[in-house]
C-alpha positions in Angstrom: 23.5 15.0 51.4 22.5 17.3 53.9 21.3 20.6 53.8 24.3 22.1 55.0 26.1 20.9 52.2 23.5 21.7 49.8 23.9 25.3 51.3 27.5 25.1 50.5 27.0 24.3 47.1 24.8 27.2 46.7 26.8 29.5 48.4 29.9 28.3 46.2 27.8 29.1 43.2 26.6 32.6 44.4 30.1 33.8 45.3 31.7 32.4 42.0 29.2 34.1 39.9 28.7 37.1 41.8 32.7 37.5 41.7 32.6 37.3 38.0 30.0 40.0 38.0 31.8 42.3 40.2 35.0 41.7 37.9 32.4 42.8 34.9 30.8 45.6 37.0 34.2 47.5 37.9 36.6 46.3 35.2 38.7 44.0 37.4 40.4 40.8 36.8 37.9 38.2 37.8 40.4 35.7 39.0 41.7 38.0 41.5 38.2 38.8 43.0 37.5 34.8 43.1 40.6 33.9 44.8 40.2 36.8 47.2 36.6 35.9 48.1 37.5 31.9 48.4 40.2 33.1 50.9 37.8 35.4 52.9 34.8 32.7 53.4 37.6 29.9 53.6 41.0 30.0 55.8 40.2 33.6 57.0 36.9 33.3 58.6 36.1 29.6 58.3 32.8 29.6 57.1 33.2 26.8 54.4 36.1 24.3 53.9 34.9 22.3 50.4 37.8 20.0 50.8 36.8 18.7 54.2 33.1 19.1 53.8 32.8 17.3 50.2 35.3 14.3 51.4 35.9 11.7 48.5 34.0 13.9 46.2 36.2 16.9 46.0 39.2 15.4 43.7 36.8 14.0 41.1 34.8 17.2 41.0 37.9 19.4 40.6 39.4 17.0 37.9 36.2 16.8 35.8 35.8 20.5 36.1 39.5 20.8 34.9 39.1 18.4 32.1 35.9 20.2 30.8 37.4 23.7 31.1 40.7 22.3 29.0 38.5 20.8 26.5 36.3 24.1 26.0 39.7 25.9 25.6 41.0 23.4 23.0 37.5 23.7 21.0 38.8 27.2 20.1 42.2 26.1 18.6 41.7 26.0 15.0 45.0 25.5 12.9 43.8 28.2 10.6 44.6 30.6 13.5 48.3 29.6 13.0 49.0 31.4 10.0 51.7 33.6 10.8 52.4 32.7 14.4 53.0 29.0 14.2 56.5 29.4 14.5 56.4 31.4 17.8 53.7 29.0 19.3 55.8 26.0 18.4 58.9 27.6 19.8 57.3 28.5 23.1 55.3 25.4 23.6 58.7 23.1 23.0 61.9 25.0 23.5 60.3 27.9 25.8 58.6 25.1 27.9 62.1 22.9 28.1 63.9 26.1 29.1 61.4 27.2 31.7 61.5 23.6 33.3 65.1 23.8 33.9 65.5 27.1 35.1 62.3 26.7 37.1 63.9 23.5 38.5 67.1 25.0 39.3 65.5 28.0 41.0 63.2 25.5 43.2 66.4 23.9 44.4 68.6 26.9 45.1 66.2 29.3 46.4 63.1 27.5 47.7 65.2 24.9 49.2 63.7 21.8 47.5 65.8 18.5 46.8 66.8 17.8 43.2 63.8 15.3 42.9 61.1 17.4 44.1 62.5 20.4 42.2 62.2 18.7 38.9 58.8 17.6 39.7 57.4 21.1 40.6 59.7 22.6 37.7 57.8 20.6 35.3 54.5 21.5 36.4 54.9 25.4 36.8 55.6 25.6 33.1 51.9 25.8 32.9 49.7 28.9 32.7 46.3 27.3 31.4 42.9 28.6 30.1 41.3 29.1 33.3 43.3 32.1 33.9 44.3 33.2 30.4 41.0 33.6 28.9 39.3 35.7 31.4 42.4 37.9 31.1 42.3 38.2 27.3 38.7 39.2 27.5 39.6 42.0 29.8 42.8 43.4 28.2 41.7 43.6 24.7 44.8 42.4 23.3 46.0 42.8 19.7 45.3 39.6 17.8 49.0 38.1 17.7 49.8 38.2 21.4 46.3 37.2 22.3 46.4 34.1 20.0 50.1 33.1 21.2 49.0 33.3 24.9 45.6 31.5 24.4 47.4 28.5 22.2 50.4 28.2 24.7 48.1 28.3 27.8 46.0 25.5 26.1 48.7 23.4 24.7 51.2 23.5 27.7 48.6 22.8 30.3 48.5 19.1 29.7 52.1 19.1 28.6 53.1 20.4 32.3 51.3 17.9 34.0 53.0 15.2 31.9 56.4 16.5 32.3 55.9 16.5 36.0 54.8 13.2 35.6 57.8 12.2 33.6 60.1 13.8 36.1 58.8 11.6 38.8 58.9 8.4 36.9 62.7 9.1 36.0 63.3 9.9 39.7 61.6 6.6 40.7 63.6 4.9 38.1 66.7 6.2 38.9 66.6 5.9 42.9 65.3 2.4 42.9 67.3 -0.4 44.0 66.4 -2.6 41.1 65.8 -0.1 38.2 62.9 -1.2 35.8 62.3 0.6 32.5 58.7 -0.8 32.4 57.3 2.0 34.4 59.0 4.4 31.8 57.7 2.6 29.0 54.4 2.5 30.3 54.4 6.4 30.7 55.0 6.9 27.3 52.8 4.2 25.8 49.6 5.8 28.2 50.6 9.2 26.8 50.3 8.1 23.3 47.1 6.2 23.9 45.8 9.2 25.5 46.3 11.5 22.4 45.1 8.4 20.1 41.7 8.0 22.3 40.9 11.9 22.2 41.7 12.0 18.5 39.1 8.7 17.9 36.6 10.4 20.5 36.8 13.8 18.5 36.3 12.1 15.1 33.7 9.6 16.1 31.7 12.4 17.5 32.3 14.7 14.2 30.9 11.6 12.4 28.0 10.7 14.3 26.7 14.5 14.4 27.3 15.1 10.7 25.4 11.9 9.8 22.6 12.9 12.0 22.7 9.9 14.3 22.4 12.5 17.2 19.5 15.2 17.2 20.6 18.8 17.9 19.3 18.9 21.6 21.6 16.1 22.8 24.8 17.2 21.2 26.1 19.4 23.7 25.1 16.9 26.6 26.8 14.1 24.7 30.0 16.2 24.0 30.2 16.7 28.0 29.5 13.0 28.7 32.3 11.9 26.1 34.7 14.3 27.5 34.4 12.9 31.2 34.4 9.6 29.5 37.9 10.3 27.7 39.3 12.1 30.3 38.5 9.1 32.7 39.6 6.3 30.7 42.9 7.8 30.1 43.6 8.8 33.8 43.0 5.4 34.7 45.8 4.1 32.3 48.4 6.9 33.7 47.4 9.6 36.2 47.4 13.3 34.3 47.1 11.8 30.8 43.5 12.3 31.0 44.3 16.3 30.1 46.1 15.3 27.1 43.2 13.4 25.9 40.6 16.3 26.4 43.1 18.3 24.6 43.4 16.1 21.6 39.6 15.8 21.6 38.9 19.5 21.6 41.5 20.3 19.0 40.2 17.4 16.6 36.7 18.7 16.9 37.9 22.2 16.3 39.4 21.2 12.8 37.2 19.0 11.4 34.8 21.4 10.0 31.6 20.2 11.5 28.7 22.7 11.3 27.4 22.7 14.8 30.6 23.2 16.2 29.9 26.9 16.9 26.5 26.2 19.0 29.0 23.6 21.2 31.5 26.1 21.5 29.2 28.7 23.1 27.3 26.0 25.4 31.1 24.8 26.7 32.0 28.5 26.9 29.1 29.0 29.3 29.7 25.9 31.3 33.5 26.8 31.5 32.8 30.0 33.1 30.4 28.5 35.6 33.1 25.9 36.5 36.0 28.5 36.7 34.2 30.6 38.9 33.2 27.8 41.3 36.3 25.7 41.5 38.4 28.9 42.4 36.3 29.4 45.2 36.7 25.7 46.1 40.5 25.7 45.7 41.1 28.8 47.8 38.6 28.2 50.6 40.0 24.7 51.3 43.4 26.2 52.0 44.7 26.2 55.5 45.8 29.4 57.6 49.4 27.8 58.1 49.8 27.6 54.1 48.7 31.3 53.9 51.2 32.5 56.8 54.0 30.2 55.1 53.4 32.1 51.8 55.7 35.3 53.2 58.7 32.9 54.2 61.7 34.7 52.3 62.6 31.4 50.6 59.3 31.4 48.9 59.1 34.8 48.3 62.2 34.8 46.4 61.3 31.8 44.5 58.2 33.7 43.2 59.9 36.7 42.4 62.6 34.9 40.1 60.0 32.6 38.4 58.2 35.9 37.3 61.2 38.4 36.7 63.7 35.8 35.5 62.7 32.5 34.6 59.5 33.5 32.4 61.0 36.5 30.5 64.4 34.1 29.9 62.3 31.3 28.6 60.3 33.6 26.0 62.9 35.7 24.6 65.6 32.6 24.2 62.7 30.5 22.5 61.4 33.2 20.4 65.0 34.1 19.1 64.6 34.2 15.1 60.9 34.3 15.0 58.4 37.3 13.7 57.5 38.5 17.0 58.1 42.1 17.8 60.3 43.3 21.1 57.0 44.8 22.3 55.1 41.4 22.0 58.1 39.5 23.6 58.2 42.0 26.5 54.5 41.4 27.0 54.5 37.5 26.5 57.6 37.4 28.9 55.6 39.0 31.9 52.3 37.3 31.2 52.0 33.8 32.7 49.9 33.5 35.5 49.2 29.8 36.9 45.9 28.5 37.8 43.8 25.5 38.8 45.8 22.9 36.9 48.9 24.2 39.0 47.0 23.9 42.3 45.0 20.5 41.6 48.3 18.6 40.2 50.7 19.9 43.0 48.5 18.5 45.6 48.5 15.2 43.8 52.4 15.1 43.8 52.5 16.6 47.4 51.2 13.5 48.3 52.9 10.7 46.4 56.3 12.5 47.0 55.6 12.6 51.0 54.6 8.7 50.6 57.9 8.2 48.5 59.8 9.7 51.8 60.6 13.3 50.4 59.4 15.3 53.1 60.4 18.7 51.6 57.4 18.4 49.5 55.2 19.4 52.0 55.8 22.8 51.2 54.5 22.3 47.6 50.9 23.4 48.2 52.2 26.6 49.9 54.8 27.3 47.1 52.1 26.4 44.5 49.4 28.8 45.9 52.1 31.8 46.6 53.1 31.3 42.6 49.2 31.2 41.7 48.0 34.1 43.8 50.9 36.4 42.9 51.0 35.6 39.4 47.2 36.0 38.9 47.2 39.4 41.3 50.2 41.1 39.2 49.3 40.0 35.9 45.7 40.3 36.3 46.0 44.4 37.4 48.8 44.7 35.1 48.1 43.2 31.5 45.9 46.0 30.5 48.2 48.8 31.5 51.4 47.1 30.0 49.3 46.3 26.7 48.6 50.1 26.2 52.0 50.9 27.1 53.4 48.8 24.5 51.0 49.5 22.1 49.3 46.1 22.2 45.9 46.8 23.3 42.6 47.6 21.4 41.3 49.0 24.4 39.4 52.4 24.1 36.3 53.8 23.0 33.6 51.3 22.3 33.8 50.2 18.4 31.2 49.6 16.2 31.3 46.7 13.5 28.6 47.2 10.8 27.2 44.6 8.7 26.1 45.9 5.3 27.6 48.7 2.6 25.0 51.1 1.6 24.7 55.1 1.6 23.1 55.2 5.0 25.6 52.9 6.7 28.4 54.3 5.0 27.7 57.7 6.3 26.7 56.2 9.8 30.2 54.7 9.8 31.8 58.3 8.8 30.1 60.0 11.5 31.3 57.7 14.1 35.0 57.8 12.5 34.9 61.4 13.2 33.9 61.1 16.8 37.1 59.0 17.1 35.0 55.6 17.5 36.6 52.5 15.8 34.3 51.3 13.2 34.4 48.8 10.5 32.0 48.1 7.6 31.7 44.3 6.6 30.4 43.5 3.3 31.0 40.4 1.0 30.4 42.8 -2.2 32.9 44.6 -3.9 30.8 46.6 -5.3 28.7 47.8 -2.4 31.9 48.5 -0.7 33.0 50.9 -3.3 31.0 53.5 -1.2 33.2 52.7 1.7 36.3 52.9 -0.1 35.4 56.3 -1.6 34.5 57.8 1.9 37.8 56.4 3.2 35.8 54.2 6.0 37.7 51.2 7.1 36.1 48.0 5.7 36.6 44.2 5.2 35.1 42.5 2.2 33.8 39.0 3.3 30.7 37.3 4.6 30.3 37.9 8.3 28.9 34.2 8.8 31.6 32.6 7.1 34.6 30.8 8.7 37.1 32.7 6.9 36.0 36.0 8.2 36.0 34.5 11.9 39.9 33.8 11.5 40.8 36.8 9.5 38.7 39.6 11.0 40.0 41.0 14.4 36.7 41.8 16.4 38.5 42.4 19.5 37.9 46.4 19.1 34.3 46.4 18.3 31.7 46.2 21.2 28.7 46.5 19.1 27.3 44.7 16.0 24.7 46.3 13.7 23.2 44.4 11.4 22.0 46.4 8.4 21.6 44.9 4.9 18.7 44.8 2.8 18.3 40.8 3.6 16.4 40.9 6.8 16.7 37.3 6.9 20.6 37.5 7.0 20.4 40.4 9.4 18.6 38.5 12.1 20.9 35.2 11.2 23.8 37.2 11.8 22.7 38.8 15.0 21.6 35.1 16.4 25.0 33.8 15.5 26.7 36.5 17.6 24.5 37.3 20.5 26.5 35.2 23.0 29.8 37.0 21.9 28.6 40.6 22.1 25.7 40.4 24.4 21.9 40.9 24.0 22.2 44.7 24.5 25.0 45.4 22.1 23.5 43.5 19.0 21.1 45.5 16.7 19.3 45.0 13.3 17.8 47.5 11.0 14.1 47.4 11.3 12.6 44.4 9.0 9.2 45.9 9.1 7.3 47.0 5.9 6.8 50.3 5.5 3.5 50.1 3.8 1.8 47.6 6.3 3.9 47.7 9.3 4.4 43.8 8.9 6.9 41.4 8.6 8.1 37.7 8.7 9.4 35.6 11.1 12.5 37.6 11.3 11.4 40.3 13.5 11.2 37.5 16.2 14.6 36.3 15.9 17.4 37.7 18.0 18.4 41.2 17.8 16.9 44.5 18.9 15.6 46.8 16.3 18.0 49.6 15.5 16.4 53.1 15.9 12.9 52.7 15.3 10.6 49.9 13.2 9.5 52.4 11.0 12.9 53.3 9.8 13.8 50.2 7.1 17.2 50.5 5.5 15.3 51.5 2.3 13.8 54.4 4.2 17.1 55.3 5.6 18.8 55.4 2.5 16.0 57.3 0.7 16.6 60.1 3.2 20.1 60.1 2.5 19.2 60.6 -1.4 17.0 63.5 0.0 19.8 65.2 1.5 19.4 64.3 5.3 22.5 65.1 7.2 24.2 64.0 10.2 23.8 66.6 13.2 25.6 66.5 16.3 23.9 68.2 19.4 25.4 68.5 22.7 22.6 69.1 25.8 23.9 71.6 28.1 22.0 73.3 31.2 20.9 76.1 28.8 19.8 74.1 26.1 18.3 70.8 27.5 16.6 67.7 26.3 13.1 69.4 26.5 14.3 72.5 24.1 15.7 69.7 21.7 12.6 67.9 21.3 10.6 70.7 20.9 12.7 71.9 17.9 13.4 68.7 16.2 11.4 68.0 12.9 8.8 65.1 12.9 11.1 63.4 10.2 14.4 63.3 12.4 16.1 59.9 13.1 17.7 59.6 16.4 20.8 57.6 15.9 23.3 57.6 18.7 24.4 59.6 21.8 27.8 59.9 23.2 28.3 60.1 27.0 30.7 62.7 28.3 32.8 59.6 29.5 33.0 58.3 26.1 30.0 55.6 26.5 28.1 55.1 23.2 24.7 54.4 23.3 22.3 53.5 20.0 18.7 54.5 20.2 16.3 51.9 19.9 12.4 51.4 20.7 13.2 48.3 22.6 15.7 50.1 24.8 15.2 52.9 27.2 17.9 55.7 26.2 17.3 59.1 27.9 19.9 61.9 27.0 21.2 64.1 29.7 22.9 67.2 30.1 26.6 66.7 28.7 25.4 64.0 26.1 26.0 64.3 22.5 23.1 63.1 20.3 23.8 62.3 16.9 20.5 62.3 14.4 19.8 62.3 10.9 18.2 65.5 10.2 16.4 67.1 6.9 18.3 69.8 5.1 15.9 72.3 5.5 16.8 71.9 9.3 20.3 72.2 8.9 19.8 75.2 6.7 17.7 76.9 9.4 20.4 76.1 11.8 23.0 77.8 9.6 20.9 80.9 8.9 20.2 81.1 12.6 24.3 81.2 13.4 24.7 83.8 10.4 21.9 85.9 12.0 23.4 85.9 15.4 27.0 86.9 13.7 25.3 89.9 12.0 23.5 91.0 15.0 26.9 90.9 17.0 28.4 92.6 14.2 25.7 95.3 14.3 26.1 95.9 18.2 29.9 96.6 17.6 
């Protein structure tokens, strides 16, 4: 491997992760930025051409990456999520997929001008969406729970099905057009598919058993899973091309549903790997396209095909397959629009383009162009429209950043009430019905359950909440909760109440576990609850040009607790000694203030009113 190839690998990584960062920074669809970046450095300026530069390694790298990405997605498919949405998911993944296949094949024949054989192969492939494109869009749009789960399950389940349908269509075509038809190849196809499912299930059960029995140490579990995923994918793919995707999907679903204790750690590891792979693979695929492919995209027959697939085929397949289900009209509209194609469509179509051309179907030469056109236009349109459409249909949780508070006590209930009055989504989670009495009385949203339990994970919709505050009187539990949810919420959005002892300012190991100290180390939950009992009040102060931060600090009482501030644009920031939070003009500071200070403030207002009356 020469220096130039090493440099290209480094460049692909930088461009991929850089695209992800830009998407996060400017709240844009990551897939769109990655696709555009790949086109710029590839066919437009010719800086890199991964397919040519990597040579024989290119296809195996893409295939292994797709396998790991699909496995990571299926690792999130717990059957407990199907409660209330099992019927829509089943119908969309079966009836909907069949309708999409038939309609897509008809469109490919009559509009794109493909022969019946090629049309039915590509029609089967294009029923896929996939986790590579769906997952980033779901994170971006903050969909409500039900449509988000349907899109996630459909993307992961239909991904291998689409590839298998394409293989099945090709085998049927080969069988029908053969001079001496031999059904053995069809039998091999179905046998290989069943073998792939059984292999994936067996590998998943086997991994679960060795993990639970302690035969593999913790530090080797995630690497072992990656190796087994690659092994299962390769073995199944050697038996029959594209069945490897079915194997890794079965393996992931098996691991997700056998209840092994270390599944969450593996899920976080796989999610990190998946983001890295998605970022680099999209750059590699788009950078490997030819200029002629891009120019051919704007042919009338290809544009017409893409438009019909987006505006007719997808909506019809969703509406027809979900008749009689519990999905609302708005949910059907959203699902009927969102169907971006991704890595699987690009990689598998290039494989079929080659074998169909070898079989004498010359019209298969446009498959790569057709696939990229559908991928690019669906990613672009759905990426930019999903958030807007979800908000218009009332299916988005997007808004002001919400707060999830663990622990119901006098202070947290008053804190939640102050956030609620600022129109900030908030919820209190506690396993004690007695503790939640305060929240019920105050009219604050609450959920009864253990935040660390699997049931809470499936029952509580955490999408609206950007911040997590662990504020129970059990400091070890607070630290464990912060550690568990740190990968999901981010290091700057997870806080725990101070575990430090007010007498000797000391604590145990929990102070060094993940989670930033909320407010200040001298304010434990006992101290804060004591202040509430003494009558401390929540005070809102907006800084202006006339009343700035210096004057505010000069007038504040020494016992005042700075809680949080709200920026004019709605951004919420909690005060913490471990984070530098500097209020500025226009910010609203919320603090816990002594009752005497509040009385003085009221008295000053009354005196001002009297003075104005006297002047009159």
